[in-house]
């Protein structure tokens, strides 16, 4: 095959590949307000959608992220989400928010992941020790102490946490790159699943005595979301 024929064949294959893998990651209309009632649903794009002509300001509105939450719980933290469950108009738009309140001197948003979103956290009040762990095989811990006005990014899917190291309450706002980022709290998932993971499986995975696993599985695993 001479050079000209090779070049033509290469361009053809490149174009074919681009068509094969082409996708449209953007919404196919201005908005797609999520609904549960199928009576007025006319579009499907992530969820069944309300007829755009019936959309109102209420579909795009949420109030309450200015309200401090009660952090009197085992973790000393509360997450107030503002995602598609609270704001139907977020459907297909790929973004959401959350307010996180931390109790003074030890309030913890425990190690967890968001399977569908990167998170960017802005501290409004207090001092937080935050961090995430990189994937195998490195498992590097990357941490930072944040003060009001500081911003930190948690890459999608990685285990991360926030811990209040200050003597006063802390407040942060998190923006996430999904209408429904999801959350998997590590302790809850591993030791508080329903039905429980077999204790001999966890004992071998964590290289601890089975009695330790049994003890952990009997604990009450609080969910701060």
PDB file of C-alpha atoms in Angstrom:
ATOM      1  CA  UNK A   1       0.000   0.000   0.000  1.00  0.00           C
ATOM      2  CA  UNK A   2       1.543   3.332  -1.002  1.00  0.00           C
ATOM      3  CA  UNK A   3       1.557   6.414   1.180  1.00  0.00           C
ATOM      4  CA  UNK A   4      -1.477   8.052  -0.430  1.00  0.00           C
ATOM      5  CA  UNK A   5      -3.648   4.939  -0.041  1.00  0.00           C
ATOM      6  CA  UNK A   6      -2.500   4.539   3.561  1.00  0.00           C
ATOM      7  CA  UNK A   7      -3.428   8.142   4.345  1.00  0.00           C
ATOM      8  CA  UNK A   8      -6.894   7.723   2.780  1.00  0.00           C
ATOM      9  CA  UNK A   9      -7.472   4.508   4.719  1.00  0.00           C
ATOM     10  CA  UNK A  10      -6.334   6.156   7.982  1.00  0.00           C
ATOM     11  CA  UNK A  11      -8.634   9.154   7.522  1.00  0.00           C
ATOM     12  CA  UNK A  12     -11.564   6.867   6.692  1.00  0.00           C
ATOM     13  CA  UNK A  13     -11.014   4.776   9.828  1.00  0.00           C
ATOM     14  CA  UNK A  14     -10.643   7.888  11.988  1.00  0.00           C
ATOM     15  CA  UNK A  15     -13.923   9.279  10.666  1.00  0.00           C
ATOM     16  CA  UNK A  16     -15.651   5.943  11.157  1.00  0.00           C
ATOM     17  CA  UNK A  17     -14.421   5.769  14.735  1.00  0.00           C
ATOM     18  CA  UNK A  18     -15.604   9.304  15.457  1.00  0.00           C
ATOM     19  CA  UNK A  19     -19.100   8.440  14.258  1.00  0.00           C
ATOM     20  CA  UNK A  20     -19.110   5.148  16.157  1.00  0.00           C
ATOM     21  CA  UNK A  21     -18.259   6.845  19.457  1.00  0.00           C
ATOM     22  CA  UNK A  22     -20.170  10.090  18.901  1.00  0.00           C
ATOM     23  CA  UNK A  23     -22.552  11.083  21.687  1.00  0.00           C
ATOM     24  CA  UNK A  24     -24.531  14.087  22.812  1.00  0.00           C
ATOM     25  CA  UNK A  25     -23.830  14.687  26.514  1.00  0.00           C
ATOM     26  CA  UNK A  26     -26.013  17.789  26.587  1.00  0.00           C
ATOM     27  CA  UNK A  27     -29.778  17.972  27.177  1.00  0.00           C
ATOM     28  CA  UNK A  28     -31.894  17.686  24.062  1.00  0.00           C
ATOM     29  CA  UNK A  29     -34.147  20.584  25.073  1.00  0.00           C
ATOM     30  CA  UNK A  30     -33.965  23.712  27.250  1.00  0.00           C
ATOM     31  CA  UNK A  31     -34.923  21.769  30.375  1.00  0.00           C
ATOM     32  CA  UNK A  32     -36.610  18.541  31.439  1.00  0.00           C
ATOM     33  CA  UNK A  33     -38.464  19.020  34.728  1.00  0.00           C
ATOM     34  CA  UNK A  34     -38.705  15.600  36.398  1.00  0.00           C
ATOM     35  CA  UNK A  35     -42.137  14.298  37.350  1.00  0.00           C
ATOM     36  CA  UNK A  36     -43.521  11.131  38.891  1.00  0.00           C
ATOM     37  CA  UNK A  37     -47.004  11.469  37.388  1.00  0.00           C
ATOM     38  CA  UNK A  38     -47.006  10.060  33.856  1.00  0.00           C
ATOM     39  CA  UNK A  39     -50.195  11.930  32.893  1.00  0.00           C
ATOM     40  CA  UNK A  40     -48.353  15.099  31.830  1.00  0.00           C
ATOM     41  CA  UNK A  41     -45.094  13.439  30.773  1.00  0.00           C
ATOM     42  CA  UNK A  42     -44.136  13.919  27.154  1.00  0.00           C
ATOM     43  CA  UNK A  43     -40.323  13.631  27.030  1.00  0.00           C
ATOM     44  CA  UNK A  44     -37.882  11.050  28.310  1.00  0.00           C
ATOM     45  CA  UNK A  45     -34.328  12.215  28.967  1.00  0.00           C
ATOM     46  CA  UNK A  46     -32.947  10.761  32.198  1.00  0.00           C
ATOM     47  CA  UNK A  47     -36.396  10.844  33.786  1.00  0.00           C
ATOM     48  CA  UNK A  48     -39.929  11.259  32.595  1.00  0.00           C
ATOM     49  CA  UNK A  49     -40.350  14.968  32.024  1.00  0.00           C
ATOM     50  CA  UNK A  50     -43.095  17.499  32.423  1.00  0.00           C
ATOM     51  CA  UNK A  51     -44.378  19.214  29.314  1.00  0.00           C
ATOM     52  CA  UNK A  52     -42.190  22.371  29.102  1.00  0.00           C
ATOM     53  CA  UNK A  53     -45.318  24.495  28.662  1.00  0.00           C
ATOM     54  CA  UNK A  54     -46.425  23.426  32.156  1.00  0.00           C
ATOM     55  CA  UNK A  55     -43.128  24.273  33.908  1.00  0.00           C
ATOM     56  CA  UNK A  56     -43.200  26.996  36.557  1.00  0.00           C
ATOM     57  CA  UNK A  57     -40.642  28.823  38.706  1.00  0.00           C
ATOM     58  CA  UNK A  58     -41.390  26.350  41.512  1.00  0.00           C
ATOM     59  CA  UNK A  59     -39.767  23.587  39.455  1.00  0.00           C
ATOM     60  CA  UNK A  60     -36.423  25.451  39.567  1.00  0.00           C
ATOM     61  CA  UNK A  61     -36.527  26.709  43.160  1.00  0.00           C
ATOM     62  CA  UNK A  62     -35.392  25.468  46.571  1.00  0.00           C
ATOM     63  CA  UNK A  63     -35.245  27.369  49.845  1.00  0.00           C
ATOM     64  CA  UNK A  64     -33.392  26.471  53.002  1.00  0.00           C
ATOM     65  CA  UNK A  65     -29.641  26.322  52.448  1.00  0.00           C
ATOM     66  CA  UNK A  66     -29.326  29.318  54.782  1.00  0.00           C
ATOM     67  CA  UNK A  67     -30.765  27.327  57.711  1.00  0.00           C
ATOM     68  CA  UNK A  68     -28.328  25.806  60.218  1.00  0.00           C
ATOM     69  CA  UNK A  69     -29.102  22.152  60.930  1.00  0.00           C
ATOM     70  CA  UNK A  70     -29.039  20.270  64.219  1.00  0.00           C
ATOM     71  CA  UNK A  71     -25.748  18.376  64.396  1.00  0.00           C
ATOM     72  CA  UNK A  72     -26.584  16.504  67.612  1.00  0.00           C
ATOM     73  CA  UNK A  73     -25.999  13.033  66.190  1.00  0.00           C
ATOM     74  CA  UNK A  74     -23.232  10.398  66.429  1.00  0.00           C
ATOM     75  CA  UNK A  75     -21.245  11.969  63.571  1.00  0.00           C
ATOM     76  CA  UNK A  76     -21.793  15.615  64.453  1.00  0.00           C
ATOM     77  CA  UNK A  77     -22.722  16.576  60.906  1.00  0.00           C
ATOM     78  CA  UNK A  78     -25.760  16.996  58.679  1.00  0.00           C
ATOM     79  CA  UNK A  79     -25.935  17.210  54.890  1.00  0.00           C
ATOM     80  CA  UNK A  80     -28.779  19.223  53.332  1.00  0.00           C
ATOM     81  CA  UNK A  81     -28.986  18.283  49.634  1.00  0.00           C
ATOM     82  CA  UNK A  82     -30.336  20.379  46.792  1.00  0.00           C
ATOM     83  CA  UNK A  83     -30.420  17.884  43.948  1.00  0.00           C
ATOM     84  CA  UNK A  84     -33.047  16.652  41.502  1.00  0.00           C
ATOM     85  CA  UNK A  85     -35.069  15.178  44.374  1.00  0.00           C
ATOM     86  CA  UNK A  86     -35.557  18.686  45.798  1.00  0.00           C
ATOM     87  CA  UNK A  87     -35.384  20.676  42.528  1.00  0.00           C
ATOM     88  CA  UNK A  88     -37.079  18.788  39.662  1.00  0.00           C
ATOM     89  CA  UNK A  89     -35.789  21.340  37.150  1.00  0.00           C
ATOM     90  CA  UNK A  90     -32.234  20.046  37.694  1.00  0.00           C
ATOM     91  CA  UNK A  91     -33.071  16.897  35.748  1.00  0.00           C
ATOM     92  CA  UNK A  92     -30.536  16.426  32.879  1.00  0.00           C
ATOM     93  CA  UNK A  93     -28.621  19.595  33.828  1.00  0.00           C
ATOM     94  CA  UNK A  94     -25.738  17.784  35.531  1.00  0.00           C
ATOM     95  CA  UNK A  95     -25.326  19.906  38.663  1.00  0.00           C
ATOM     96  CA  UNK A  96     -26.464  20.031  42.284  1.00  0.00           C
ATOM     97  CA  UNK A  97     -25.588  21.575  45.645  1.00  0.00           C
ATOM     98  CA  UNK A  98     -25.460  20.576  49.298  1.00  0.00           C
ATOM     99  CA  UNK A  99     -24.991  22.393  52.581  1.00  0.00           C
ATOM    100  CA  UNK A 100     -22.952  20.590  55.233  1.00  0.00           C
ATOM    101  CA  UNK A 101     -23.117  21.579  58.926  1.00  0.00           C
ATOM    102  CA  UNK A 102     -20.413  20.339  61.328  1.00  0.00           C
ATOM    103  CA  UNK A 103     -20.562  20.313  65.115  1.00  0.00           C
ATOM    104  CA  UNK A 104     -17.722  22.088  66.943  1.00  0.00           C
ATOM    105  CA  UNK A 105     -14.526  20.204  67.768  1.00  0.00           C
ATOM    106  CA  UNK A 106     -14.950  16.965  65.867  1.00  0.00           C
ATOM    107  CA  UNK A 107     -17.985  17.133  63.572  1.00  0.00           C
ATOM    108  CA  UNK A 108     -17.314  14.609  60.803  1.00  0.00           C
ATOM    109  CA  UNK A 109     -18.641  14.005  57.318  1.00  0.00           C
ATOM    110  CA  UNK A 110     -17.276  10.450  57.262  1.00  0.00           C
ATOM    111  CA  UNK A 111     -15.334   8.753  54.460  1.00  0.00           C
ATOM    112  CA  UNK A 112     -17.658   8.363  51.487  1.00  0.00           C
ATOM    113  CA  UNK A 113     -17.760   8.513  47.699  1.00  0.00           C
ATOM    114  CA  UNK A 114     -20.003  10.065  45.061  1.00  0.00           C
ATOM    115  CA  UNK A 115     -20.168   7.504  42.246  1.00  0.00           C
ATOM    116  CA  UNK A 116     -21.487   9.979  39.694  1.00  0.00           C
ATOM    117  CA  UNK A 117     -19.930  13.346  40.566  1.00  0.00           C
ATOM    118  CA  UNK A 118     -16.870  15.428  41.250  1.00  0.00           C
ATOM    119  CA  UNK A 119     -17.355  17.685  44.275  1.00  0.00           C
ATOM    120  CA  UNK A 120     -16.021  21.180  44.893  1.00  0.00           C
ATOM    121  CA  UNK A 121     -16.331  22.308  48.513  1.00  0.00           C
ATOM    122  CA  UNK A 122     -16.316  25.919  49.748  1.00  0.00           C
ATOM    123  CA  UNK A 123     -15.918  26.613  53.478  1.00  0.00           C
ATOM    124  CA  UNK A 124     -18.179  29.392  54.788  1.00  0.00           C
ATOM    125  CA  UNK A 125     -17.474  29.092  58.524  1.00  0.00           C
ATOM    126  CA  UNK A 126     -14.985  27.245  60.704  1.00  0.00           C
ATOM    127  CA  UNK A 127     -11.888  25.178  60.023  1.00  0.00           C
ATOM    128  CA  UNK A 128     -12.030  21.812  58.271  1.00  0.00           C
ATOM    129  CA  UNK A 129      -9.442  19.102  57.787  1.00  0.00           C
ATOM    130  CA  UNK A 130     -10.381  17.500  54.449  1.00  0.00           C
ATOM    131  CA  UNK A 131      -8.905  14.881  52.195  1.00  0.00           C
ATOM    132  CA  UNK A 132      -9.310  12.125  49.645  1.00  0.00           C
ATOM    133  CA  UNK A 133      -7.540   8.854  48.844  1.00  0.00           C
ATOM    134  CA  UNK A 134      -6.341   8.013  45.343  1.00  0.00           C
ATOM    135  CA  UNK A 135      -7.204   4.691  43.705  1.00  0.00           C
ATOM    136  CA  UNK A 136      -5.177   1.475  43.803  1.00  0.00           C
ATOM    137  CA  UNK A 137      -2.320   0.769  43.840  1.00  0.00           C
ATOM    138  CA  UNK A 138      -1.099   4.099  45.202  1.00  0.00           C
ATOM    139  CA  UNK A 139      -3.829   4.851  47.771  1.00  0.00           C
ATOM    140  CA  UNK A 140      -2.242   8.251  48.452  1.00  0.00           C
ATOM    141  CA  UNK A 141      -3.907  10.412  51.076  1.00  0.00           C
ATOM    142  CA  UNK A 142      -4.159  14.037  49.925  1.00  0.00           C
ATOM    143  CA  UNK A 143      -5.248  16.446  52.668  1.00  0.00           C
ATOM    144  CA  UNK A 144      -5.589  20.139  53.432  1.00  0.00           C
ATOM    145  CA  UNK A 145      -6.801  22.317  56.311  1.00  0.00           C
ATOM    146  CA  UNK A 146      -9.429  24.740  55.011  1.00  0.00           C
ATOM    147  CA  UNK A 147     -10.567  28.085  56.409  1.00  0.00           C
ATOM    148  CA  UNK A 148     -13.464  30.353  55.381  1.00  0.00           C
ATOM    149  CA  UNK A 149     -13.242  31.189  51.693  1.00  0.00           C
ATOM    150  CA  UNK A 150     -11.063  28.180  50.864  1.00  0.00           C
ATOM    151  CA  UNK A 151     -12.087  25.759  48.117  1.00  0.00           C
ATOM    152  CA  UNK A 152     -11.139  22.092  47.668  1.00  0.00           C
ATOM    153  CA  UNK A 153     -11.952  19.527  44.957  1.00  0.00           C
ATOM    154  CA  UNK A 154     -12.783  15.854  45.493  1.00  0.00           C
ATOM    155  CA  UNK A 155     -12.437  13.936  42.203  1.00  0.00           C
ATOM    156  CA  UNK A 156     -15.341  11.741  41.092  1.00  0.00           C
ATOM    157  CA  UNK A 157     -15.596   8.352  42.767  1.00  0.00           C
ATOM    158  CA  UNK A 158     -12.721   8.790  45.237  1.00  0.00           C
ATOM    159  CA  UNK A 159     -13.147   8.240  48.986  1.00  0.00           C
ATOM    160  CA  UNK A 160     -13.124  11.583  50.806  1.00  0.00           C
ATOM    161  CA  UNK A 161     -14.055  13.191  54.127  1.00  0.00           C
ATOM    162  CA  UNK A 162     -14.302  16.463  56.085  1.00  0.00           C
ATOM    163  CA  UNK A 163     -13.523  16.861  59.800  1.00  0.00           C
ATOM    164  CA  UNK A 164     -14.077  19.960  61.934  1.00  0.00           C
ATOM    165  CA  UNK A 165     -10.807  20.667  63.757  1.00  0.00           C
ATOM    166  CA  UNK A 166     -12.016  24.015  65.107  1.00  0.00           C
ATOM    167  CA  UNK A 167     -13.627  24.854  68.441  1.00  0.00           C
ATOM    168  CA  UNK A 168     -16.665  26.430  66.752  1.00  0.00           C
ATOM    169  CA  UNK A 169     -19.233  25.082  64.309  1.00  0.00           C
ATOM    170  CA  UNK A 170     -18.341  24.844  60.630  1.00  0.00           C
ATOM    171  CA  UNK A 171     -20.424  25.256  57.492  1.00  0.00           C
ATOM    172  CA  UNK A 172     -19.588  24.407  53.897  1.00  0.00           C
ATOM    173  CA  UNK A 173     -21.344  24.431  50.542  1.00  0.00           C
ATOM    174  CA  UNK A 174     -20.626  21.622  48.094  1.00  0.00           C
ATOM    175  CA  UNK A 175     -21.281  21.793  44.351  1.00  0.00           C
ATOM    176  CA  UNK A 176     -21.459  18.465  42.520  1.00  0.00           C
ATOM    177  CA  UNK A 177     -21.301  17.650  38.817  1.00  0.00           C
ATOM    178  CA  UNK A 178     -24.484  15.573  38.713  1.00  0.00           C
ATOM    179  CA  UNK A 179     -28.177  16.143  39.234  1.00  0.00           C
ATOM    180  CA  UNK A 180     -28.067  12.993  41.403  1.00  0.00           C
ATOM    181  CA  UNK A 181     -24.473  12.390  42.564  1.00  0.00           C
ATOM    182  CA  UNK A 182     -25.289   9.499  44.877  1.00  0.00           C
ATOM    183  CA  UNK A 183     -23.385   8.801  48.078  1.00  0.00           C
ATOM    184  CA  UNK A 184     -21.792   5.635  49.449  1.00  0.00           C
ATOM    185  CA  UNK A 185     -20.680   6.004  53.070  1.00  0.00           C
ATOM    186  CA  UNK A 186     -17.903   3.474  53.523  1.00  0.00           C
ATOM    187  CA  UNK A 187     -18.642   2.339  57.077  1.00  0.00           C
ATOM    188  CA  UNK A 188     -22.383   2.057  56.435  1.00  0.00           C
ATOM    189  CA  UNK A 189     -21.903   0.124  53.200  1.00  0.00           C
ATOM    190  CA  UNK A 190     -19.323  -2.329  54.548  1.00  0.00           C
ATOM    191  CA  UNK A 191     -20.562  -2.937  58.097  1.00  0.00           C
ATOM    192  CA  UNK A 192     -24.195  -1.839  57.932  1.00  0.00           C
ATOM    193  CA  UNK A 193     -25.463  -3.421  54.712  1.00  0.00           C
ATOM    194  CA  UNK A 194     -28.803  -5.235  54.515  1.00  0.00           C
ATOM    195  CA  UNK A 195     -28.445  -8.181  54.623  1.00  0.00           C
ATOM    196  CA  UNK A 196     -24.999  -8.099  56.281  1.00  0.00           C
ATOM    197  CA  UNK A 197     -21.857  -9.111  54.427  1.00  0.00           C
ATOM    198  CA  UNK A 198     -20.587 -12.382  55.868  1.00  0.00           C
ATOM    199  CA  UNK A 199     -18.284 -11.653  58.794  1.00  0.00           C
ATOM    200  CA  UNK A 200     -15.660 -14.148  57.602  1.00  0.00           C
ATOM    201  CA  UNK A 201     -15.457 -12.250  54.306  1.00  0.00           C
ATOM    202  CA  UNK A 202     -14.843  -8.946  56.093  1.00  0.00           C
ATOM    203  CA  UNK A 203     -12.461 -10.505  58.622  1.00  0.00           C
ATOM    204  CA  UNK A 204     -10.268 -11.750  55.796  1.00  0.00           C
ATOM    205  CA  UNK A 205     -10.579  -8.517  53.790  1.00  0.00           C
ATOM    206  CA  UNK A 206      -9.543  -6.344  56.739  1.00  0.00           C
ATOM    207  CA  UNK A 207      -7.180  -8.915  58.260  1.00  0.00           C
ATOM    208  CA  UNK A 208      -8.817  -8.712  61.695  1.00  0.00           C
ATOM    209  CA  UNK A 209     -10.430 -11.158  64.083  1.00  0.00           C
ATOM    210  CA  UNK A 210     -14.001 -12.171  63.231  1.00  0.00           C
ATOM    211  CA  UNK A 211     -15.161 -10.950  66.660  1.00  0.00           C
ATOM    212  CA  UNK A 212     -14.123  -7.415  65.719  1.00  0.00           C
ATOM    213  CA  UNK A 213     -16.239  -7.608  62.570  1.00  0.00           C
ATOM    214  CA  UNK A 214     -19.185  -8.996  64.541  1.00  0.00           C
ATOM    215  CA  UNK A 215     -18.886  -6.077  66.961  1.00  0.00           C
ATOM    216  CA  UNK A 216     -18.783  -3.510  64.159  1.00  0.00           C
ATOM    217  CA  UNK A 217     -21.786  -5.039  62.398  1.00  0.00           C
ATOM    218  CA  UNK A 218     -23.840  -4.726  65.593  1.00  0.00           C
ATOM    219  CA  UNK A 219     -23.271  -0.967  65.785  1.00  0.00           C
ATOM    220  CA  UNK A 220     -25.830   1.591  64.657  1.00  0.00           C
ATOM    221  CA  UNK A 221     -24.477   3.139  61.447  1.00  0.00           C
ATOM    222  CA  UNK A 222     -25.846   6.673  61.308  1.00  0.00           C
ATOM    223  CA  UNK A 223     -26.564   8.266  57.927  1.00  0.00           C
ATOM    224  CA  UNK A 224     -26.011  12.054  57.943  1.00  0.00           C
ATOM    225  CA  UNK A 225     -27.538  12.598  54.462  1.00  0.00           C
TER     226      UNK A 225
END
